[in-house]
mmCIF file of C-alpha atoms in Angstrom:
data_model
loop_
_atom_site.group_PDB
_atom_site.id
_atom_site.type_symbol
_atom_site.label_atom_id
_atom_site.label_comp_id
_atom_site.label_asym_id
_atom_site.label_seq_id
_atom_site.Cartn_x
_atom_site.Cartn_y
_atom_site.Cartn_z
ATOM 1 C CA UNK I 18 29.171 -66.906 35.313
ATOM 2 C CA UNK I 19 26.464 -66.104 37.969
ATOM 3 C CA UNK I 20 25.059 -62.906 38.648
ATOM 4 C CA UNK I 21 24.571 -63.463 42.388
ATOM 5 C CA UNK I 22 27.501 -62.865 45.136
ATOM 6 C CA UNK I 23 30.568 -65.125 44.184
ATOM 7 C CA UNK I 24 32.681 -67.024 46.543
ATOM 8 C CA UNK I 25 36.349 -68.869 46.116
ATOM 9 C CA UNK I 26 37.991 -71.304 47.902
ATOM 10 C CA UNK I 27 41.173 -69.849 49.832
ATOM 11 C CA UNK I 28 44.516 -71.478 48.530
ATOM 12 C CA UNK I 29 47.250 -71.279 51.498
ATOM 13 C CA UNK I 30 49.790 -70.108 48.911
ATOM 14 C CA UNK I 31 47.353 -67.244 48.032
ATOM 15 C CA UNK I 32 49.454 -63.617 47.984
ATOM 16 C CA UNK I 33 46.027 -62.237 48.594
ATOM 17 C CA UNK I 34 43.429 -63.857 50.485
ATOM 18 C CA UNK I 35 39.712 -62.444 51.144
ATOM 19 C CA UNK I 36 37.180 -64.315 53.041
ATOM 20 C CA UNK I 37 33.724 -62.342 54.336
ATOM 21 C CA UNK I 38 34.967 -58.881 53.831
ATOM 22 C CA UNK I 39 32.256 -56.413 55.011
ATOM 23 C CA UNK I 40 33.161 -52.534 55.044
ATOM 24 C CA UNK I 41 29.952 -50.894 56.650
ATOM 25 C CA UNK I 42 30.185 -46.687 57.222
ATOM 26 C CA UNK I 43 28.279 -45.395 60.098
ATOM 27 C CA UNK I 44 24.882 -44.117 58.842
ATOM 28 C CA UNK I 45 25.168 -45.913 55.830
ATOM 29 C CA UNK I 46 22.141 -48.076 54.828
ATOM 30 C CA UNK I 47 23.818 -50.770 53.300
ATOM 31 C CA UNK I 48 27.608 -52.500 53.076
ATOM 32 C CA UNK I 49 30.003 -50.705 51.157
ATOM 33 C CA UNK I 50 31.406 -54.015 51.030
ATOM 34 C CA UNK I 51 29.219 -56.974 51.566
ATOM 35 C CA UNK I 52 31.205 -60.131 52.398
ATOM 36 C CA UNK I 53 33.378 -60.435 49.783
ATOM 37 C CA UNK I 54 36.038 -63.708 49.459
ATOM 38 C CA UNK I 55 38.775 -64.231 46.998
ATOM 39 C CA UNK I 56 42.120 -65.344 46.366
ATOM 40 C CA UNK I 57 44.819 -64.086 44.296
ATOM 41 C CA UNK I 58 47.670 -66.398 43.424
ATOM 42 C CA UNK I 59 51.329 -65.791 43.612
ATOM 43 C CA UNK I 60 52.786 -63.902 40.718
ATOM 44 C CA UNK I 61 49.152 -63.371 39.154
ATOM 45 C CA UNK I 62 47.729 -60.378 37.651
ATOM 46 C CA UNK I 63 43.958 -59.307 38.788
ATOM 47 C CA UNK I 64 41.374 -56.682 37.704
ATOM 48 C CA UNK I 65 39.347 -55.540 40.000
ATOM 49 C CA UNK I 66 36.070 -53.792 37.989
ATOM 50 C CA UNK I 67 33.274 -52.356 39.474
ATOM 51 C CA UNK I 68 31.197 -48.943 38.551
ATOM 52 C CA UNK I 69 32.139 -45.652 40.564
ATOM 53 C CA UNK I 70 30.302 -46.641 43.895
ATOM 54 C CA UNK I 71 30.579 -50.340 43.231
ATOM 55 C CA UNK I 72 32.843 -51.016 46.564
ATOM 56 C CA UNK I 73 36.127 -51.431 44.564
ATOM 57 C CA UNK I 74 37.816 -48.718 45.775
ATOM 58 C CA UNK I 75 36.779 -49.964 49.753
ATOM 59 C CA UNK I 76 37.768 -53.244 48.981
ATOM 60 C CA UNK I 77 41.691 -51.876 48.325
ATOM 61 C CA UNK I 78 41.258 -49.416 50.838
ATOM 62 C CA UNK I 79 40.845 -52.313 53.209
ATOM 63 C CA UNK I 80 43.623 -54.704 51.731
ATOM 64 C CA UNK I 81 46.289 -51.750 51.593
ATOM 65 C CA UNK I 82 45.764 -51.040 55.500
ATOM 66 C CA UNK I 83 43.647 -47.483 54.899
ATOM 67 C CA UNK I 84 40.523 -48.434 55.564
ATOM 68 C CA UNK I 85 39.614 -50.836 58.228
ATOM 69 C CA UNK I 86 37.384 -53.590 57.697
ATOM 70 C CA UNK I 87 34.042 -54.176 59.824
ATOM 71 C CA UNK I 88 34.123 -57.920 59.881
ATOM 72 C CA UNK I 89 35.670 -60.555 57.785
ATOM 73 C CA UNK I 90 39.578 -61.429 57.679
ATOM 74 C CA UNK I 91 41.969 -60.054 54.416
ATOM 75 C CA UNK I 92 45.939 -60.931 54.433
ATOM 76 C CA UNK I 93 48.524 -60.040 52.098
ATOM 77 C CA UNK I 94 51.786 -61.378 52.043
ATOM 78 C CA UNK I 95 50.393 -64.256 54.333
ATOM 79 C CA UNK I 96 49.877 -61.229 56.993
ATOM 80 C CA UNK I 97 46.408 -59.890 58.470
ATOM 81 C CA UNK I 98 45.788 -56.145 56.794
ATOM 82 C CA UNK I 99 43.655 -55.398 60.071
ATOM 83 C CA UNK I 100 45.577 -57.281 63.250
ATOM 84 C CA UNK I 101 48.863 -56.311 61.467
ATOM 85 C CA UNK I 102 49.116 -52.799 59.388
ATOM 86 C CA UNK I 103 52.482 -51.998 59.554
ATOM 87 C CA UNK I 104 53.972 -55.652 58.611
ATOM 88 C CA UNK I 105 51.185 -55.711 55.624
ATOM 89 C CA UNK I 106 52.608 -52.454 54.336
ATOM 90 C CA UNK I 107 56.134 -54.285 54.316
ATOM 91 C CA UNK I 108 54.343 -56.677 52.267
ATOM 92 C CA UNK I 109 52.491 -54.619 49.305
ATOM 93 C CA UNK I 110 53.110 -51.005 47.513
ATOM 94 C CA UNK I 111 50.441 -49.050 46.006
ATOM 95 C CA UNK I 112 50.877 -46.965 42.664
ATOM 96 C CA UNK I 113 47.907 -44.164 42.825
ATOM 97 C CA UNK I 114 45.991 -42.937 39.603
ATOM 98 C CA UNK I 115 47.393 -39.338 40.237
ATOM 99 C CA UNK I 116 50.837 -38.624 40.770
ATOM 100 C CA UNK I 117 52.243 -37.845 44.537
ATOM 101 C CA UNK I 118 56.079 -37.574 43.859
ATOM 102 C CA UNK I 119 57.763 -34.985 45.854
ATOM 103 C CA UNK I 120 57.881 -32.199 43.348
ATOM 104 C CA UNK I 121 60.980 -30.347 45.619
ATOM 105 C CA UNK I 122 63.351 -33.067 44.588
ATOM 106 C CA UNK I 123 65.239 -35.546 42.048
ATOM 107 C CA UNK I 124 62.799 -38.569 41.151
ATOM 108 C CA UNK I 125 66.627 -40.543 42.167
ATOM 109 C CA UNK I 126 65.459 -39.038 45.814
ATOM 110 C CA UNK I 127 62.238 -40.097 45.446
ATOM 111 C CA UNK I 128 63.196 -43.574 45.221
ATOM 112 C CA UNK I 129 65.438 -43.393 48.150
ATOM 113 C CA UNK I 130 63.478 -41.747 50.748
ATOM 114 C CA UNK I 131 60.696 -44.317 49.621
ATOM 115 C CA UNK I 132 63.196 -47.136 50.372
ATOM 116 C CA UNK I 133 64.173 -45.571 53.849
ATOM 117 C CA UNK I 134 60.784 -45.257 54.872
ATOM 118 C CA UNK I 135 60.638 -49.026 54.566
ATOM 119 C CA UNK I 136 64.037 -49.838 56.247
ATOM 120 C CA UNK I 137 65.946 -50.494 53.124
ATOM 121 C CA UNK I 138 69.699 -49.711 53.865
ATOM 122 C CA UNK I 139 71.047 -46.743 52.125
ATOM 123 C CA UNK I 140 73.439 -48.744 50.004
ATOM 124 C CA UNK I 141 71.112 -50.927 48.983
ATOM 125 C CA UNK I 142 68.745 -48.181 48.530
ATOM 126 C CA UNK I 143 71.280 -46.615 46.041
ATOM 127 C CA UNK I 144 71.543 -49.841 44.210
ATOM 128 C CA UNK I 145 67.977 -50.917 43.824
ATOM 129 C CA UNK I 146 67.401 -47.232 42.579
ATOM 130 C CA UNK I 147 70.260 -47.012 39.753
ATOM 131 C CA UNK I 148 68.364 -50.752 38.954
ATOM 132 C CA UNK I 149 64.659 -49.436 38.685
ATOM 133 C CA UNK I 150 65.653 -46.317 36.560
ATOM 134 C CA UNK I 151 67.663 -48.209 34.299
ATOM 135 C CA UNK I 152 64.559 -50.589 33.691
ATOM 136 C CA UNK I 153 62.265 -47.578 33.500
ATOM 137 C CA UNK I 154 64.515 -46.199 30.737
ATOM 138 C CA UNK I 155 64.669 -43.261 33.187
ATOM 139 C CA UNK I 156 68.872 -43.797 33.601
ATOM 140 C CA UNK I 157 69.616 -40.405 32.755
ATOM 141 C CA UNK I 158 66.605 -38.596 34.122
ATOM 142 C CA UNK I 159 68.112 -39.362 37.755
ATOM 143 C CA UNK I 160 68.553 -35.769 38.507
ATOM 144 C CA UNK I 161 65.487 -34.440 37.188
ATOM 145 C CA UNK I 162 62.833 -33.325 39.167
ATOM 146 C CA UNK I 163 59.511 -34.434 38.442
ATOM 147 C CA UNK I 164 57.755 -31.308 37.579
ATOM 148 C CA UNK I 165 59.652 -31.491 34.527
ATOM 149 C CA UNK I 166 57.892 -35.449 33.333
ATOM 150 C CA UNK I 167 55.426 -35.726 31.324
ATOM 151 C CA UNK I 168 52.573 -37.685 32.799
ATOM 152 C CA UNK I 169 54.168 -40.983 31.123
ATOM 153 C CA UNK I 170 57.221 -40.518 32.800
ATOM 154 C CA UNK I 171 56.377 -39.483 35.924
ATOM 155 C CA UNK I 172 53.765 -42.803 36.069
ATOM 156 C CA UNK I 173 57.425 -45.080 35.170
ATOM 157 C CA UNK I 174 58.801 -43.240 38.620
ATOM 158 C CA UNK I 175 55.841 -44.098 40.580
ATOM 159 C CA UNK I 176 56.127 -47.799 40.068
ATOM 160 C CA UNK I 177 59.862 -47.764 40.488
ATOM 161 C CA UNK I 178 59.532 -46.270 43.201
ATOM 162 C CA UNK I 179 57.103 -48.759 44.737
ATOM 163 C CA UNK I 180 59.131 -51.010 43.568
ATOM 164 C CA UNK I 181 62.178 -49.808 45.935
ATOM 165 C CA UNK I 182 61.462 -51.914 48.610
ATOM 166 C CA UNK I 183 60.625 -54.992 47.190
ATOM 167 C CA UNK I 184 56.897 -55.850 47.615
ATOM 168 C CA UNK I 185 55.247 -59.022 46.933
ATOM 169 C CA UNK I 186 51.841 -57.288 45.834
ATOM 170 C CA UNK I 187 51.427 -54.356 44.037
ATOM 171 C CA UNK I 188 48.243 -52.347 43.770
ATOM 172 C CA UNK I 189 47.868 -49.906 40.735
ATOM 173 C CA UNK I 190 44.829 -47.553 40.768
ATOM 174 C CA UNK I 191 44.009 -47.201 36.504
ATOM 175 C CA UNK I 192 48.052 -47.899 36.075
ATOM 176 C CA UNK I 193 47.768 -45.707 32.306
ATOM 177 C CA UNK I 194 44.625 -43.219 32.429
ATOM 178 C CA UNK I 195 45.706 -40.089 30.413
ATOM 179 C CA UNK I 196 48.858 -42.093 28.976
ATOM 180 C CA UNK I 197 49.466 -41.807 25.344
ATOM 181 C CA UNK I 198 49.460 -44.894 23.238
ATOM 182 C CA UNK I 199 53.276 -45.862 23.445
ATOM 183 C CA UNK I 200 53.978 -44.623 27.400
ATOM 184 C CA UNK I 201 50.619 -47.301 27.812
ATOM 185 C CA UNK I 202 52.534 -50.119 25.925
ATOM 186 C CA UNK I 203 55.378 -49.265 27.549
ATOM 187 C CA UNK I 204 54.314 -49.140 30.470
ATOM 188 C CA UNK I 205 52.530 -52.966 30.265
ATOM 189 C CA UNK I 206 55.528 -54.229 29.741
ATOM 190 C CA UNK I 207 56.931 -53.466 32.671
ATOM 191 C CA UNK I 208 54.183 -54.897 34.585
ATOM 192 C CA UNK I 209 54.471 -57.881 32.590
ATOM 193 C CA UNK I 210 58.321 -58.249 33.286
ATOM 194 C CA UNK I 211 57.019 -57.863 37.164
ATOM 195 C CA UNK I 212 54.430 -60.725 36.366
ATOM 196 C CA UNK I 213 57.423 -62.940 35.023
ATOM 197 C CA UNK I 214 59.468 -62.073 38.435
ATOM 198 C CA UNK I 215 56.462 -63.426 40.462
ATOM 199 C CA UNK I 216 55.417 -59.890 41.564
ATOM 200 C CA UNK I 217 51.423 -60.346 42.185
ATOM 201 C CA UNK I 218 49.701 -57.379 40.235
ATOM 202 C CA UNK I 219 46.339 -55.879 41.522
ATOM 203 C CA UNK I 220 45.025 -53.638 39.384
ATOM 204 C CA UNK I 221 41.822 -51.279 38.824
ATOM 205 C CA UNK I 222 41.128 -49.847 35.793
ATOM 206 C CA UNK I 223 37.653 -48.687 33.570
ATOM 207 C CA UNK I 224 40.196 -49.664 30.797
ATOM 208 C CA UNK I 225 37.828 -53.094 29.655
ATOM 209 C CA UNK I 226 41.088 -53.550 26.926
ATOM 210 C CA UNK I 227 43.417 -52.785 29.462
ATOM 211 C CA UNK I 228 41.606 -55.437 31.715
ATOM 212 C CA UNK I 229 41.170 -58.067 29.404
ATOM 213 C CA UNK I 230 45.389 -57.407 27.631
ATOM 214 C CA UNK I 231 46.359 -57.933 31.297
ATOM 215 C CA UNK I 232 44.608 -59.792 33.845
ATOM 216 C CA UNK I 233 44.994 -63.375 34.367
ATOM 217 C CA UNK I 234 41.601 -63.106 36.343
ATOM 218 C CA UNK I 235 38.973 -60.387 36.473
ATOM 219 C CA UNK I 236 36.282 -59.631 39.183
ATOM 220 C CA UNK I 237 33.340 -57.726 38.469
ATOM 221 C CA UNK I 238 31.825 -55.556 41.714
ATOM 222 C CA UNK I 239 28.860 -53.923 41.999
ATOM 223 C CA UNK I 240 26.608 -52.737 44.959
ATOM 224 C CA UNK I 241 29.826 -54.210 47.456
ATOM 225 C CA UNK I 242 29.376 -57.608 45.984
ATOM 226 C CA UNK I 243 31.671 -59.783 44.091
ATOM 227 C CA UNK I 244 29.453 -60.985 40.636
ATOM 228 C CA UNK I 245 31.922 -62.695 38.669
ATOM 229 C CA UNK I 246 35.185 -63.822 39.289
ATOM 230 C CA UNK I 247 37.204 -65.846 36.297
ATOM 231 C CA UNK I 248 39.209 -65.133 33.156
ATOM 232 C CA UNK I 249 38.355 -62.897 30.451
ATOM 233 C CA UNK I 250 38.127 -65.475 27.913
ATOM 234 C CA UNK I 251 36.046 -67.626 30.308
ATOM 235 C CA UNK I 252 34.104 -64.298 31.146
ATOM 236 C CA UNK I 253 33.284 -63.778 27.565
ATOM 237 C CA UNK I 254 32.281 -67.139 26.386
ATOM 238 C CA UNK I 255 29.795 -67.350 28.845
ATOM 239 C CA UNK I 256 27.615 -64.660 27.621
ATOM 240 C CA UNK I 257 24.789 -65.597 25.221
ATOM 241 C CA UNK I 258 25.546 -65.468 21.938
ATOM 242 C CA UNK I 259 28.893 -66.782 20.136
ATOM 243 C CA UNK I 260 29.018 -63.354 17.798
ATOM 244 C CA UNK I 261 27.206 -59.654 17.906
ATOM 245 C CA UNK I 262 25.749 -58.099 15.182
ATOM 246 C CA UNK I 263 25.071 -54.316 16.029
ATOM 247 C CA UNK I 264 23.123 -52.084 13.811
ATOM 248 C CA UNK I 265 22.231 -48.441 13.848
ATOM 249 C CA UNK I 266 19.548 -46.466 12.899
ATOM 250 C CA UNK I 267 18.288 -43.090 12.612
ATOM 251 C CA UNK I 268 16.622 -42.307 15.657
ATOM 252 C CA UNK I 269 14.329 -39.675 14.508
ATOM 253 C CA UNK I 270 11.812 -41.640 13.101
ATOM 254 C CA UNK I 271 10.681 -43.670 16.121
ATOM 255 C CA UNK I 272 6.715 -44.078 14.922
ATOM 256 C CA UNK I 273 7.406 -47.887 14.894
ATOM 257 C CA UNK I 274 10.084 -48.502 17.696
ATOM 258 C CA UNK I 275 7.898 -50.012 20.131
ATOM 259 C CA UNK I 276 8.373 -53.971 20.399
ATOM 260 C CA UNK I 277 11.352 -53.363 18.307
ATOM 261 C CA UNK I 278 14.161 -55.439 20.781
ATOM 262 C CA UNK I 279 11.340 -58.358 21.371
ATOM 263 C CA UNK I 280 10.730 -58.930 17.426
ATOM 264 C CA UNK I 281 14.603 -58.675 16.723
ATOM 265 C CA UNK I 282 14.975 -60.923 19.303
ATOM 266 C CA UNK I 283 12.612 -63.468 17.246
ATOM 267 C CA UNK I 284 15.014 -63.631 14.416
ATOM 268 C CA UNK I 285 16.707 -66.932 13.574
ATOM 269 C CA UNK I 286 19.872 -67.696 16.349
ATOM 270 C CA UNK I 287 19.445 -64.773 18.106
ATOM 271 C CA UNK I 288 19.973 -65.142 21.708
ATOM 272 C CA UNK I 289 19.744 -61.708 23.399
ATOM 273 C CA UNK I 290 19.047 -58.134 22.151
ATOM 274 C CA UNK I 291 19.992 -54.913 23.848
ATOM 275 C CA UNK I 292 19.696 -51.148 23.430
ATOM 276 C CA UNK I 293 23.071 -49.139 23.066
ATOM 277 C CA UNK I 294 21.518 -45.815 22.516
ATOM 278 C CA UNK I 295 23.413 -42.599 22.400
ATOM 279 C CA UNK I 296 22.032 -40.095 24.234
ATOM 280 C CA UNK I 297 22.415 -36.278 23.361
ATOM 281 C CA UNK I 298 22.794 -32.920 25.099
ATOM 282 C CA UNK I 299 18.839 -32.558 24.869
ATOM 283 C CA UNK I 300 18.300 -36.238 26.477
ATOM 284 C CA UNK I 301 16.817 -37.565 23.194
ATOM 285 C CA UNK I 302 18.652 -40.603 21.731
ATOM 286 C CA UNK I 303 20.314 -39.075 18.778
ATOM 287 C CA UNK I 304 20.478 -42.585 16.733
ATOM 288 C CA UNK I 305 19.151 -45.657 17.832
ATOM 289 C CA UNK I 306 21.606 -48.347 18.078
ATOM 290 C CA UNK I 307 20.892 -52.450 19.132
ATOM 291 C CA UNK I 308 23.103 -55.274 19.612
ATOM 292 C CA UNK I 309 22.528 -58.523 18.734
ATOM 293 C CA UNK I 310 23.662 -61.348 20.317
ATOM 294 C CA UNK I 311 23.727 -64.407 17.976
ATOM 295 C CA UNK I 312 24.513 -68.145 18.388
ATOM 296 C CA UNK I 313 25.031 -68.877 14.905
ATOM 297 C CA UNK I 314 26.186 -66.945 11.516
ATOM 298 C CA UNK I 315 26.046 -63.476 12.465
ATOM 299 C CA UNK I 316 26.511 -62.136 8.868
ATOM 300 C CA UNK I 317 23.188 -64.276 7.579
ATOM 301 C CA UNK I 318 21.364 -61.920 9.985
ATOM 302 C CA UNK I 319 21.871 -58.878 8.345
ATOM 303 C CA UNK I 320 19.451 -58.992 5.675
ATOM 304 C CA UNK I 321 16.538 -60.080 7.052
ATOM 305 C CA UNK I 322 17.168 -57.545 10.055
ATOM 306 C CA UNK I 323 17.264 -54.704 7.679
ATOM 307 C CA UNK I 324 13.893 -56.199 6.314
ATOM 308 C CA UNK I 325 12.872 -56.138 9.702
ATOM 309 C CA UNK I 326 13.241 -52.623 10.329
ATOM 310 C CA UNK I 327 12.171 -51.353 7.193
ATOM 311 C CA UNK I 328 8.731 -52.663 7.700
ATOM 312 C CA UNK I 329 8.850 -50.344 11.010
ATOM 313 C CA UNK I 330 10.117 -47.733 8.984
ATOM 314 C CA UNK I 331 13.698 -47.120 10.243
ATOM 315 C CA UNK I 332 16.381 -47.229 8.248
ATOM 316 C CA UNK I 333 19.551 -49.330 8.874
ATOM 317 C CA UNK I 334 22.663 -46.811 8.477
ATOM 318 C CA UNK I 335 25.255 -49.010 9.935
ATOM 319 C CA UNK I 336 26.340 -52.392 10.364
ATOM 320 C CA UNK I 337 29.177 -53.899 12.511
ATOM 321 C CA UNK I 338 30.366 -57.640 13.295
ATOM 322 C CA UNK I 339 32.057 -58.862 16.521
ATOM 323 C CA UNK I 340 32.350 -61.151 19.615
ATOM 324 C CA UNK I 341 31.491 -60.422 22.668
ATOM 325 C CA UNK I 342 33.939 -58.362 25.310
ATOM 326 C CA UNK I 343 34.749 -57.759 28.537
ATOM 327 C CA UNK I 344 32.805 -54.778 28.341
ATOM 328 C CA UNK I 345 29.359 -56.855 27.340
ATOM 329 C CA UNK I 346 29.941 -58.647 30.453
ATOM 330 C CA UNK I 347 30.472 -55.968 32.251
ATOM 331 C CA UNK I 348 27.271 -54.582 31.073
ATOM 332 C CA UNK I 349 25.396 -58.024 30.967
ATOM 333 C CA UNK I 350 26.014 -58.363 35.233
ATOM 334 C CA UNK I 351 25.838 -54.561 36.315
ATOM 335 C CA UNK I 352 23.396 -52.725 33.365
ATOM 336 C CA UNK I 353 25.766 -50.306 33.363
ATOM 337 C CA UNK I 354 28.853 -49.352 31.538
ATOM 338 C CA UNK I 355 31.970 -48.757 33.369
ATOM 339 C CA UNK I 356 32.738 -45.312 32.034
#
């Protein structure tokens, strides 16, 4: 893992394929997106992470034919997003994070006017609908409008519906934000069934779980660059430190904080310290909390640490154990979290 721009190699079976994408507004002082290249595979999922701002939402913009790119060359389907809109769009659907069904009619109509739009033949149409609800377990929900769906529901009909035309790439904008626990594993599956029917998945999400459950590959954007680009298991093993050790104290005894990450870092197999205070309405930390990255036996650590910090006077109230995550990495290449 690097944290300068990353590049890949363009395979000629790619579904998607990037190479010097540059999105630059007028007035703007710098690239929304800053010459970006990547490849997704065939029948691959991808996350696409970035903070708000971090050209993610440009980058699909420009590979779902909204937003026109300034230089640089993205196809999908085999077919140039920019030279060729409206044979692209034949080629890729797009779920959105907030739901635009037509609220005036059956989600069954939904799905069919969808499919005409695209050419689909009305017979077909009728089939490939009946199909898609039955797999949505929305069968007998045909006739419903969707005003009456929870927001569960009414995200099944959006991907059926993009479904109704048959697209080899589908982008989903944070596919289960707002979702309770079983619509969101219900709702994976699906997209895992699609993933098993060679359907190439693109998705965005601040969901790090959600990322790392899904995604064959992640990227990591920030400032309209592309910083990372592998697995999540790759993407997590190489950050420094095999294990984390996080520990909390009281924060309002901070006579002896100063120099506290440097001498943690001095203890035995620690690789990297970092501060995960909590900050609260006021703007004063309202505990003081530090991870611990740590090459060796995380739970040896524990004592001495607490040593540590009572000679500076704080006093350890919590202890937790863990690996690294998607999230760390996240945090590692942008110093930011993604929420």
């Amino acid at each position: 893992m690097s944290s300068g721009a990353v590049t890949e190699r363009q395979p000629a079976s790619s579904a998607v394929s990037v190479n010097g994408l540059v999105k630059r507004y007028r007035k703007a002082p710098v690239n929304a997106v800053d010459g970006i290249s990547f490849a997704v595979d065939a029948g691959e999922v991808f996350g696409l992470l970035g903070p708000n701002g971090a050209g993610k939402t440009t980058t699909v913009g420009m590979l779902t034919t909204r937003v026109r790119p300034t230089a640089g060359r993205a196809t999908v389907g085999g077919v140039d997003v920019a030279s060729d809109p409206v044979r692209a769009r034949g080629r890729l659907a797009v779920v959105p994070q907030r739901s635009n069904l037509d609220r005036s009619i059956s989600i069954r109509r939904n799905l069919t006017f969808h499919a005409a739009y695209h050419g689909v033949s009305a017979a077909d149409a009728q089939h490939r609908a009946e199909e898609l609800l039955e797999q949505f377990g929305l069968r007998d929900r045909g006739d419903a409008k969707p005003d009456l769906f929870s927001g569960g529901q009414s995200q099944r009909v959006m991907i059926a519906r993009a479904l109704m035309h048959q697209p080899q790439v589908l982008f989903l904008d944070e596919p289960t934000t707002g979702l309770d626990p079983a619509a969101r594993l219900f709702v994976w599956d699906r997209l895992r069934e699609l993933r098993a029917r060679g359907v190439t998945l693109i998705l965005t999400t601040h969901d790090m779980h959600e990322a790392a459950t899904l995604a064959d590959r992640v990227g990591i954007m920030d400032h309209g660059k592309l910083l990372a680009l592998d697995t999540p298991e790759s993407l997590m093993r190489s950050l420094p430190g095999s294990s984390t050790l996080e520990l909390t104290m009281d924060a309002h005894n901070g006579a002896h904080r100063e120099g506290l990450l440097g001498a943690l870092e001095h203890l035995p197999e620690v690789e990297r310290v970092e501060s995960l205070e909590n900050q609260a309405a006021n703007g004063q930390p309202q505990e003081l909390r530090v991870r611990l990255y740590v090459g060796g036996d995380a739970p040896q650590l524990v004592a001495p640490a607490a040593t540590l910090l009572a000679d500076r006077g704080l006093k350890l109230s919590g202890v937790e154990l863990g690996a690294p995550s998607l999230e760390d990495v996240f945090i590692h290449l942008t110093g930011r979290s993604l929420r």
